[in-house]
CSV table of C-alpha atoms (C1' of nucleotides) in Angstrom, one decimal:
chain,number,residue,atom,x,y,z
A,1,UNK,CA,2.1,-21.3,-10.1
A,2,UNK,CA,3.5,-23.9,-8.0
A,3,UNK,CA,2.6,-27.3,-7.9
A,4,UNK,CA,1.0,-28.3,-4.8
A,5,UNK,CA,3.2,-30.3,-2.5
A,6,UNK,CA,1.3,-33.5,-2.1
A,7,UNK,CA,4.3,-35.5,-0.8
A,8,UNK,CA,4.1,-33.2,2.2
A,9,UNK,CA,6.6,-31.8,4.1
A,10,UNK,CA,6.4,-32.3,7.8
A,11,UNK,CA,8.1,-30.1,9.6
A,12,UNK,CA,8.0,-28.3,12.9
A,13,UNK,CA,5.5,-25.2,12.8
A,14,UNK,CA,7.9,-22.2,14.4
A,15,UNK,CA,4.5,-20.5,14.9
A,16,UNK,CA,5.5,-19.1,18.7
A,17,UNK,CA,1.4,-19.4,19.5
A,18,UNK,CA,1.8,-23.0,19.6
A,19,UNK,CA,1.4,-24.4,23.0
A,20,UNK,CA,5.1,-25.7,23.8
A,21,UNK,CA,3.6,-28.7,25.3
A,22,UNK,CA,2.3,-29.5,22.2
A,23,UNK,CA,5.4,-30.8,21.1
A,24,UNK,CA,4.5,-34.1,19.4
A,25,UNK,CA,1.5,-32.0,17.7
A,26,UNK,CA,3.8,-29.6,16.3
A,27,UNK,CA,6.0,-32.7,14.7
A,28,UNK,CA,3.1,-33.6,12.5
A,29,UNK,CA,2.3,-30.2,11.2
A,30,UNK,CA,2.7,-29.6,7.9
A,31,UNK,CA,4.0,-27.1,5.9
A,32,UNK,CA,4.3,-25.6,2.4
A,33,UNK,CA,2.4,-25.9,-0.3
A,34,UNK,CA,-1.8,-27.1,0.4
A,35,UNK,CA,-3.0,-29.9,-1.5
A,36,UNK,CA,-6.4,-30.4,-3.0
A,37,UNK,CA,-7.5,-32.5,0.3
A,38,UNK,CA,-6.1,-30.1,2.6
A,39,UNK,CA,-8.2,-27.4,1.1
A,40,UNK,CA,-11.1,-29.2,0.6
A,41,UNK,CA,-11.1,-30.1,4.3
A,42,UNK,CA,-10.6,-27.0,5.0
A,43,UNK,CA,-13.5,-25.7,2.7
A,44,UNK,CA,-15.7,-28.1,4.1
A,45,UNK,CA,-15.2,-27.5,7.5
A,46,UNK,CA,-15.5,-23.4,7.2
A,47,UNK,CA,-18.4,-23.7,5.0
A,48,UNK,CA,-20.4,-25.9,7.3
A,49,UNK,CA,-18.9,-24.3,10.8
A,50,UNK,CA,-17.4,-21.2,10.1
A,51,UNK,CA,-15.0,-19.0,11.3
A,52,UNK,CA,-13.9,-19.5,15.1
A,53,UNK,CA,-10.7,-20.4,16.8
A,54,UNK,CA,-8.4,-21.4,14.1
A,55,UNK,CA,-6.3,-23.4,16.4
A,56,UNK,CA,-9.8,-25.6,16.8
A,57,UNK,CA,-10.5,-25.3,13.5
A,58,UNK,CA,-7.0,-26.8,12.4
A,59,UNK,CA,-7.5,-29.8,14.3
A,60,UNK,CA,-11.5,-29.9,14.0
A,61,UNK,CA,-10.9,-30.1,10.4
A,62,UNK,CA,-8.8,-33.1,10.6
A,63,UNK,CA,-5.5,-30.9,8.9
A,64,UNK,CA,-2.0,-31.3,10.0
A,65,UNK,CA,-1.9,-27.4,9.8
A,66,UNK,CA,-0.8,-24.9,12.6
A,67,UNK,CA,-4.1,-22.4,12.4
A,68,UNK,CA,-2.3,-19.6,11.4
A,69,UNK,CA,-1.5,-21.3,8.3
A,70,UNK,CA,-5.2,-22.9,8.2
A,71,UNK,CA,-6.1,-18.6,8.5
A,72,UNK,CA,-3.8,-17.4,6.2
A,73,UNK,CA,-5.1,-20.2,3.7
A,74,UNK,CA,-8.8,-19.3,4.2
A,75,UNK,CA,-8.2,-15.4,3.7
A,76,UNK,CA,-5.7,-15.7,0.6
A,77,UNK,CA,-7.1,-18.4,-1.3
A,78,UNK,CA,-10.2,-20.4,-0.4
A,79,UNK,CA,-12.5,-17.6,0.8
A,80,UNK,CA,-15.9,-17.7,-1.5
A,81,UNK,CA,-16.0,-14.4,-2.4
A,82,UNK,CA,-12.2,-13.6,-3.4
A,83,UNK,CA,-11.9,-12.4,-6.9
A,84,UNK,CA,-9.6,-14.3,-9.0
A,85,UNK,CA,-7.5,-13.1,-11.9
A,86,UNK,CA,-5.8,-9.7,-12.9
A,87,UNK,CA,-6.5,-6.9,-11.5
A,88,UNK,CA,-8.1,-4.7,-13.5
A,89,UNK,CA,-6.6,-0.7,-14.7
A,90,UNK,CA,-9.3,0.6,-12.3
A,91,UNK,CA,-8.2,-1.5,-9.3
A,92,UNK,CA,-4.4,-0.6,-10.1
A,93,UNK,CA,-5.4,2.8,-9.9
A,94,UNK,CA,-7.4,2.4,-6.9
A,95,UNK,CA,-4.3,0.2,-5.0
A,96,UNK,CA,-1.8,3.3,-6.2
A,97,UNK,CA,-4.0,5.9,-5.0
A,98,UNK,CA,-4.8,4.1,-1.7
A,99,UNK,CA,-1.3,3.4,-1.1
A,100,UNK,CA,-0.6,7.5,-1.8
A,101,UNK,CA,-2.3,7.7,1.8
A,102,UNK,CA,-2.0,4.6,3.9
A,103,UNK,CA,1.5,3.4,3.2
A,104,UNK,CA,2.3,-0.3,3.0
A,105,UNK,CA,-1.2,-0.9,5.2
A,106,UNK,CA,-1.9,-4.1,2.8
A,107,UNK,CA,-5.1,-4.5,4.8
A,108,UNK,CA,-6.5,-1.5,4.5
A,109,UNK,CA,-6.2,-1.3,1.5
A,110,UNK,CA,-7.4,-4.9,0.7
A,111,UNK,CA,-10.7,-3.9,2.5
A,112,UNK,CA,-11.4,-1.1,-0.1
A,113,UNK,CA,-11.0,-3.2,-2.9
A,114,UNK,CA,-13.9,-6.6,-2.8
A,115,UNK,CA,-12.5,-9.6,-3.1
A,116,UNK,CA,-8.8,-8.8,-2.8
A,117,UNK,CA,-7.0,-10.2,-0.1
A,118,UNK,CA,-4.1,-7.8,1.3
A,119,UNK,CA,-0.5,-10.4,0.1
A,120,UNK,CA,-2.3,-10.1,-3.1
A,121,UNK,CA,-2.5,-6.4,-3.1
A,122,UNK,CA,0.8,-6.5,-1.4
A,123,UNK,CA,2.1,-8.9,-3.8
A,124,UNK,CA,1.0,-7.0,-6.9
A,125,UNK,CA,2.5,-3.4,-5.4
A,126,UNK,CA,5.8,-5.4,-5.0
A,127,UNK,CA,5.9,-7.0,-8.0
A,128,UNK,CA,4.4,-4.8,-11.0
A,129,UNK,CA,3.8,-1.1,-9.5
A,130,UNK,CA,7.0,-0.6,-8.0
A,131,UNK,CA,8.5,-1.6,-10.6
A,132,UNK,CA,6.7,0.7,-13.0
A,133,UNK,CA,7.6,3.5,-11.0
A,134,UNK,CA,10.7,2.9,-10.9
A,135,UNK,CA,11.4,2.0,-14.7
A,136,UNK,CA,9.0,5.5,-15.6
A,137,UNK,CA,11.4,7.2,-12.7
A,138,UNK,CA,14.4,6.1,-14.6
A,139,UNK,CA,13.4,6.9,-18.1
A,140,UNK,CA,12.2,10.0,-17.2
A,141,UNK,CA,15.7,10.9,-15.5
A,142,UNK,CA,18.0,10.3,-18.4
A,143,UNK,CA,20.5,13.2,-19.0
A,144,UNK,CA,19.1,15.4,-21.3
A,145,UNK,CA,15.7,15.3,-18.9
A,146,UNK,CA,18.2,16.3,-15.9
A,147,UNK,CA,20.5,18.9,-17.2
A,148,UNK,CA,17.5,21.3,-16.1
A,149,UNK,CA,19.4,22.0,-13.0
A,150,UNK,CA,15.9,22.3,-11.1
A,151,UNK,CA,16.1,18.2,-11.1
A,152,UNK,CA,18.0,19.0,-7.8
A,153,UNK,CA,14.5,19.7,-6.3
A,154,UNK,CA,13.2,15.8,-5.4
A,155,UNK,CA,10.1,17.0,-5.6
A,156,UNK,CA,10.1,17.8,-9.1
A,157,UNK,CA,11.9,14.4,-9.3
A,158,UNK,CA,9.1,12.6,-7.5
A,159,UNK,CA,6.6,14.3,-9.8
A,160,UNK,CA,8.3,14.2,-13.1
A,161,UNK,CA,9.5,10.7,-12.5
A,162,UNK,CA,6.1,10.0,-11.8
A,163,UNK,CA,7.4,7.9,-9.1
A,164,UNK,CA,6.3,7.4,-5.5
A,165,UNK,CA,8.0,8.1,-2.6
A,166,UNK,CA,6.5,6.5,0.6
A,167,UNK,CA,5.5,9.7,2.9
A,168,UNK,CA,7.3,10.3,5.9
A,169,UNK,CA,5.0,8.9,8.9
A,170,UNK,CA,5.4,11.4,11.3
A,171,UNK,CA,6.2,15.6,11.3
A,172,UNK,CA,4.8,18.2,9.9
A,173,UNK,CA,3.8,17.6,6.4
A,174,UNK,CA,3.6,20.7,3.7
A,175,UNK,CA,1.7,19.7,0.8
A,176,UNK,CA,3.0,20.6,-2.8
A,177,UNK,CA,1.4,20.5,-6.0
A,178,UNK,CA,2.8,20.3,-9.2
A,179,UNK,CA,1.7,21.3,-12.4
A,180,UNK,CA,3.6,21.7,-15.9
A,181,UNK,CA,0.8,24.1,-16.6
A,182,UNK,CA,1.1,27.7,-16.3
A,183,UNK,CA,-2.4,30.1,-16.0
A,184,UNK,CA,-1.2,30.9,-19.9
A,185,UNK,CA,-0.8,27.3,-21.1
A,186,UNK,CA,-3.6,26.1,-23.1
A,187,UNK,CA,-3.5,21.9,-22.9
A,188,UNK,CA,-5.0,19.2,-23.7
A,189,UNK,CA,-5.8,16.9,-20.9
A,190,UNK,CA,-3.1,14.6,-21.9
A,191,UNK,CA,-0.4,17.3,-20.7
A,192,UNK,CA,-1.4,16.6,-17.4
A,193,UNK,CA,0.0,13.5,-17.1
A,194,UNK,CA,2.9,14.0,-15.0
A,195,UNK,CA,1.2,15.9,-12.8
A,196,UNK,CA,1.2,14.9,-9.2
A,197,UNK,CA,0.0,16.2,-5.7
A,198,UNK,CA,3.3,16.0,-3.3
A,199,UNK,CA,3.1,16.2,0.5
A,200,UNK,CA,6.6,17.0,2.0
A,201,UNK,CA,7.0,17.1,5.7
A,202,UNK,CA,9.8,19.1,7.7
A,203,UNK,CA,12.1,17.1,7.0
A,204,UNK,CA,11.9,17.4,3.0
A,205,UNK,CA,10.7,14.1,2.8
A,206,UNK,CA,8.0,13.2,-0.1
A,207,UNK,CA,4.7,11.7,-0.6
A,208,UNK,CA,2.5,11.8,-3.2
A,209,UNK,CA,-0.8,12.8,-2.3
A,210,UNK,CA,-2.8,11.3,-4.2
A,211,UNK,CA,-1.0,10.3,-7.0
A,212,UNK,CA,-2.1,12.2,-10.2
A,213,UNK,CA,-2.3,9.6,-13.0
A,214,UNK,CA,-2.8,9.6,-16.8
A,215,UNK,CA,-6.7,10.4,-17.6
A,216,UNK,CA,-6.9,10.4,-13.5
A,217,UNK,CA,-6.7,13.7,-12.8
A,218,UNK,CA,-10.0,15.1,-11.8
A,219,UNK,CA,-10.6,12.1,-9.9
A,220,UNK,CA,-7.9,11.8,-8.1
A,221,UNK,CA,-8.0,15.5,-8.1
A,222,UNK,CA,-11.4,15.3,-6.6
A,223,UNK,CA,-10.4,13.1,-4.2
A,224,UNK,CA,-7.7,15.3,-2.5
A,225,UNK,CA,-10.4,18.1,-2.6
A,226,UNK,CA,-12.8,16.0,-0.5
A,227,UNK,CA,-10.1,15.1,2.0
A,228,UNK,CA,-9.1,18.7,2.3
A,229,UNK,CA,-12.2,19.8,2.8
A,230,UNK,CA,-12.2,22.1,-0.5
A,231,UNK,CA,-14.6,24.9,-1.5
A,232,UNK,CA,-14.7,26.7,-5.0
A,233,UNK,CA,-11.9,27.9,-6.7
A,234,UNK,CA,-11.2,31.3,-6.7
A,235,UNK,CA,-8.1,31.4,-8.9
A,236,UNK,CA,-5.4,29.2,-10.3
A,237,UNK,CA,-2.1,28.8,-9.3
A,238,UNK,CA,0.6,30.4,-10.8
A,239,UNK,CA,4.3,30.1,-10.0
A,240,UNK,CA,6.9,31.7,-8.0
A,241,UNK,CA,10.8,32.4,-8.6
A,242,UNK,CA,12.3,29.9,-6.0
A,243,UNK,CA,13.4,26.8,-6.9
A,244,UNK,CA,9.8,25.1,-7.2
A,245,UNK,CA,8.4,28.0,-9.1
A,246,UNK,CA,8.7,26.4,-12.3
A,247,UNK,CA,6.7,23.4,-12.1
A,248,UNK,CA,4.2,25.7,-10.1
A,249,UNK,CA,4.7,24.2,-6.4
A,250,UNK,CA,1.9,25.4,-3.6
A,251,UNK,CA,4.0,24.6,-0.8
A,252,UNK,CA,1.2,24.5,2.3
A,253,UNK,CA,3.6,24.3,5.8
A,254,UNK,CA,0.6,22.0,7.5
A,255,UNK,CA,-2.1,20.1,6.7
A,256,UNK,CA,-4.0,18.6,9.6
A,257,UNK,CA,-7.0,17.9,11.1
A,258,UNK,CA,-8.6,17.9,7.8
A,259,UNK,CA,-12.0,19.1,8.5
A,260,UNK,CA,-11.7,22.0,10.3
A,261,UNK,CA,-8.2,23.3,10.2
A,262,UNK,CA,-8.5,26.8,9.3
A,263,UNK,CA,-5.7,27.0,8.5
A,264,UNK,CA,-5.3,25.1,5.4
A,265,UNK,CA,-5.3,25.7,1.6
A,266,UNK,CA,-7.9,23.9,-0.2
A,267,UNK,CA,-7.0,22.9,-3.6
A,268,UNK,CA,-8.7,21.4,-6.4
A,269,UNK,CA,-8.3,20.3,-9.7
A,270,UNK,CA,-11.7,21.3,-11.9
A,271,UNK,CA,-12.9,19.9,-14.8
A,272,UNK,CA,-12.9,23.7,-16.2
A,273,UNK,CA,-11.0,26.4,-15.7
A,274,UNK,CA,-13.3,29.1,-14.2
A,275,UNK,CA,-12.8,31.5,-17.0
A,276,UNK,CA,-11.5,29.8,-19.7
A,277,UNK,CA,-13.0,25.9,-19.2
A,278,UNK,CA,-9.2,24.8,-19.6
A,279,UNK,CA,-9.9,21.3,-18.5
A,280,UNK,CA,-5.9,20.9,-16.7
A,281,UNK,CA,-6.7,24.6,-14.5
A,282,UNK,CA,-5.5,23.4,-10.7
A,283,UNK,CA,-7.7,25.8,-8.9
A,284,UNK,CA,-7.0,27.0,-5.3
A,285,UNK,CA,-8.9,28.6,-2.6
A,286,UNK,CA,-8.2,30.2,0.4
A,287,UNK,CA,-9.3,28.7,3.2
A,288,UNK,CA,-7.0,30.5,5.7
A,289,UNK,CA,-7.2,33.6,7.5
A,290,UNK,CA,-3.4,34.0,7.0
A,291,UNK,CA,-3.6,33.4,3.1
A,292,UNK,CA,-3.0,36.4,1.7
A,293,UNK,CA,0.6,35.7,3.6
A,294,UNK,CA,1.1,32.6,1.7
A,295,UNK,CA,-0.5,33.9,-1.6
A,296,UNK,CA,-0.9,36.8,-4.0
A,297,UNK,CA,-4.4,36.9,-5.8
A,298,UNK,CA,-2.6,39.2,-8.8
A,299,UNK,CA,-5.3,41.8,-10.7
A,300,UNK,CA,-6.1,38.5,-13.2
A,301,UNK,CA,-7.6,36.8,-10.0
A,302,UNK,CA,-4.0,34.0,-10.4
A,303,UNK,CA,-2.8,32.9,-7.3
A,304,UNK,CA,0.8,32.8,-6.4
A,305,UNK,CA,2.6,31.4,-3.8
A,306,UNK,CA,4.7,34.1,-1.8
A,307,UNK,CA,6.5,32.3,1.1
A,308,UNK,CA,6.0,29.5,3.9
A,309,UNK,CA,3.7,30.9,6.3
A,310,UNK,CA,3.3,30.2,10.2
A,311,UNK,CA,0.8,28.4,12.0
A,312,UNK,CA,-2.4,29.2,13.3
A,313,UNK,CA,-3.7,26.1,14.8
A,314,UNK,CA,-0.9,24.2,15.6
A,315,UNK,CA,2.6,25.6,16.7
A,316,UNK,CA,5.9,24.5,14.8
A,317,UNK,CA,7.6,21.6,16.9
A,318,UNK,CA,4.1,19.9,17.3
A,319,UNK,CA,3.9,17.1,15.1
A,320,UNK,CA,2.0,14.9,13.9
A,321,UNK,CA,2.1,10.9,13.2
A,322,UNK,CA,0.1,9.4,10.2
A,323,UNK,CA,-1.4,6.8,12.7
A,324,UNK,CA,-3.2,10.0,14.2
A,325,UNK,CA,-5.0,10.9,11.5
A,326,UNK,CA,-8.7,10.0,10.8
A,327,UNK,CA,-7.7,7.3,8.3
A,328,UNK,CA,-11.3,5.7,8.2
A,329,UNK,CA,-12.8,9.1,8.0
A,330,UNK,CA,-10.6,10.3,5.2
A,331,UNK,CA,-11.1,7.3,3.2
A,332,UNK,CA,-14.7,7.1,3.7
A,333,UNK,CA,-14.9,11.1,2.2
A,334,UNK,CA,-12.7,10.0,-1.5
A,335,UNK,CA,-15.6,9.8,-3.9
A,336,UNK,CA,-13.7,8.4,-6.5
A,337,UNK,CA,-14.1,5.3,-4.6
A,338,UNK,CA,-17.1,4.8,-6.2
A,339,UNK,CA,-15.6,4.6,-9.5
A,340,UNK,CA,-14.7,0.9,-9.1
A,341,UNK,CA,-17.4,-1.0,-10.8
A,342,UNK,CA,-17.1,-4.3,-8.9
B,1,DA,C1',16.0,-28.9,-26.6
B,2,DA,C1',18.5,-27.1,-22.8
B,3,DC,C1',19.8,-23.7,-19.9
B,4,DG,C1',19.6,-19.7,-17.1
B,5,DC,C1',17.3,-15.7,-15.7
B,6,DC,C1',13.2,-13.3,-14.3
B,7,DT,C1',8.6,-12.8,-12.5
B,8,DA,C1',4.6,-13.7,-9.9
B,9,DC,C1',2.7,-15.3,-6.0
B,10,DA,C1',1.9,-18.7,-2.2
B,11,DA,C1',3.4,-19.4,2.1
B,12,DC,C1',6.3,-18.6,6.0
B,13,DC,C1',8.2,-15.8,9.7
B,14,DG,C1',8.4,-12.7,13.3
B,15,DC,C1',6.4,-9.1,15.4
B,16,DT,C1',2.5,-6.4,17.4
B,17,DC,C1',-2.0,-6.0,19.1
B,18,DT,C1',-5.9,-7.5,21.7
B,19,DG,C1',-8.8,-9.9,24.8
B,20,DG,C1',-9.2,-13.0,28.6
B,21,DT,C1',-7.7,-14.6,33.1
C,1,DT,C1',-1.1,-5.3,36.6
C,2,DA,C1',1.1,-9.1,34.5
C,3,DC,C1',0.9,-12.8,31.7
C,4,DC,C1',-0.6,-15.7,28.0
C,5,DA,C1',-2.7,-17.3,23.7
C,6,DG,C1',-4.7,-16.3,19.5
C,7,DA,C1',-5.4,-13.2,15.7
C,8,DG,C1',-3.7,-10.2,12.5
C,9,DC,C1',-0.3,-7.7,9.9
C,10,DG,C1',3.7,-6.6,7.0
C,11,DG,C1',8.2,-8.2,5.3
C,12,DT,C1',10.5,-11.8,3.3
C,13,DT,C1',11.5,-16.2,1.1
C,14,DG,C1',11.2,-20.0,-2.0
C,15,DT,C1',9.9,-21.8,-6.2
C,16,DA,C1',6.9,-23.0,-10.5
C,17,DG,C1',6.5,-21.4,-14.8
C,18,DG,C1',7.4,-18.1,-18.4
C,19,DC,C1',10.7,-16.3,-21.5
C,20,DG,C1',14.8,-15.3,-24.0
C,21,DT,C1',19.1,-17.0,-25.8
DNA sequence: AACGCCTACAACCGCTCTGGT
DNA sequence: TACCAGAGCGGTTGTAGGCGT
């Protein structure tokens, strides 16, 4: 990418951890671009010492580098075991699905993917997802897709637009899932597609959860189950007359605690529908005392959602922030993290 | 070939967090 | 408890190189 400065710009660090009476230090520090001695030095010295106080380590190593930049240089770019190069369609997939739940928590994300450092992952969403979303959000919305007046639902936006919509950090959240399937629709697996798992809080606000990608499904699918704590399905989701009851919406009012909230509705997308082995079936179960206030089970067995219930385990104005949740724990419970074959 | 626009990404910046005193 | 310094994080910027005209 860019040529490596070797002239050398010397120029005051702004770091605001430098020592201010360090002044004359600071005028020799360098910044921009490393050059091939900088980050051999650098090499050297972490290879033989490694990591400590990167303020030492700056001037141990004989580089005219504030430590933070000596740091950031390490992690980014000279660490052995960073994996160069593209990423790969799993590792997209993986960054995508990751993002569905931590937000713009580069480093978190970096740590569940070897070898990536968190500006590249952060680098990469910037650069190529989010712009994919948004050019498959835009094609997706031209006129003739939108003069179904139930584009005024974002959710069926989000969804359809296969787009991403960062979820709300704090509130309530209700979780949504879509499907263009109805219990009568016989598909192939490729009509799944667009189909995406939406949390939406209080405040109408939008998340994927996880993102439902092409050929994905079941993993991703799978993944939602685990975090939610699902059991077997006992019927399949139908739809319901409101304004989401066309792309077949399960509007849950909270989702919490994840383990042992009784009252949530565990959902699950199987690889066969129980009776018919339709591979695209989203299958739900209830896992709430209350569900039969939230869902029919009609004589077929087909779920469908009724209405918004209450809450059992955690009254209405309580609410909850994302930095509350068992992140680690939810994380370490996705088995398709497995699938990346590092 | 020259120019301008676009993209990818390295690096910076400013802020928060954490641990030590 | 307050303060300080270092570490870490996420947002932003700057620019080399690719690409189209």
């Amino acid at each position: 990418m860019r040529k490596p400065d070797h002239i050398g710009r010397e120029k005051v660090c702004n770091n605001t951890n430098i020592n201010n009476n360090n002044t004359k230090e600071m005028l020799k520090l360098r910044k921009g671009l490393w050059s091939p001695e900088e980050d051999e030095k650098l090499m050297n010295y972490m290879l033989r010492n490694g990591q400590g106080c990167w303020t030492d380590i700056a001037r141990n190593a004989g580089l005219q580098r504030c430590g933070k930049s000596c740091r950031l240089r390490w992690i980014n770019y000279l660490r052995p075991d960073l994996k160069r190069g593209a990423f790969s369609p799993q590792e997209e997939q993986l960054i995508i699905h990751l993002h569905s739940i931590l937000g713009n928590r580069w480093s978190q994300i970096a740590a569940r993917l070897p070898g990536r450092t968190d500006n590249e992952i952060k680098n990469f969403w910037n650069s190529t997802i989010k712009k994919r979303l948004k050019v498959n959000n835009i094609s997706k919305s031209s006129p003739n897709h939108s003069k179904d007046n139930t584009s005024l639902d974002p959710c069926r936006d989000v969804m359809e637009g296969g787009m991403f919509m960062s979820m709300h950090d704090h509130d309530l959240m209700a979780i949504c899932m879509e499907s263009s399937l109805t219990s009568t629709t016989t598909t192939s697996s490729s009509s799944m597609h667009n189909s995406s798992m939406i949390m939406k809080d209080r405040d109408d606000h939008f998340g994927i959860f996880p993102p439902l990608l092409q050929n994905n499904i079941t993993r991703d699918a799978n993944a939602a189950s685990s975090l939610f704590n699902v059991s077997p399905c006992i019927g399949e989701i139908g739809s319901r007359g409101d304004g989401y009851g066309d792309c077949g919406i399960l509007e849950v009012p909270y989702m919490t605690g994840m383990e042992s909230d009784n009252n949530k509705v565990a959902s699950r997308v199987t690889d066969g529908d129980a009776n018919t082995n339709n591979p695209t079936s989203y299958m739900f179960e209830k896992k709430s005392t209350n569900f039969n206030n939230h869902f029919n089970v009609d004589t077929d067995g087909k779920v469908k959602v009724e209405e918004v219930v209450g809450y059992e385990n955690h009254w209405p104005g309580e609410s909850l922030k994302m930095g509350e949740w068992d992140i680690e724990g939810l994380l370490a419970n996705i088995p398709s993290l497995p699938y990346l074959d590092f």
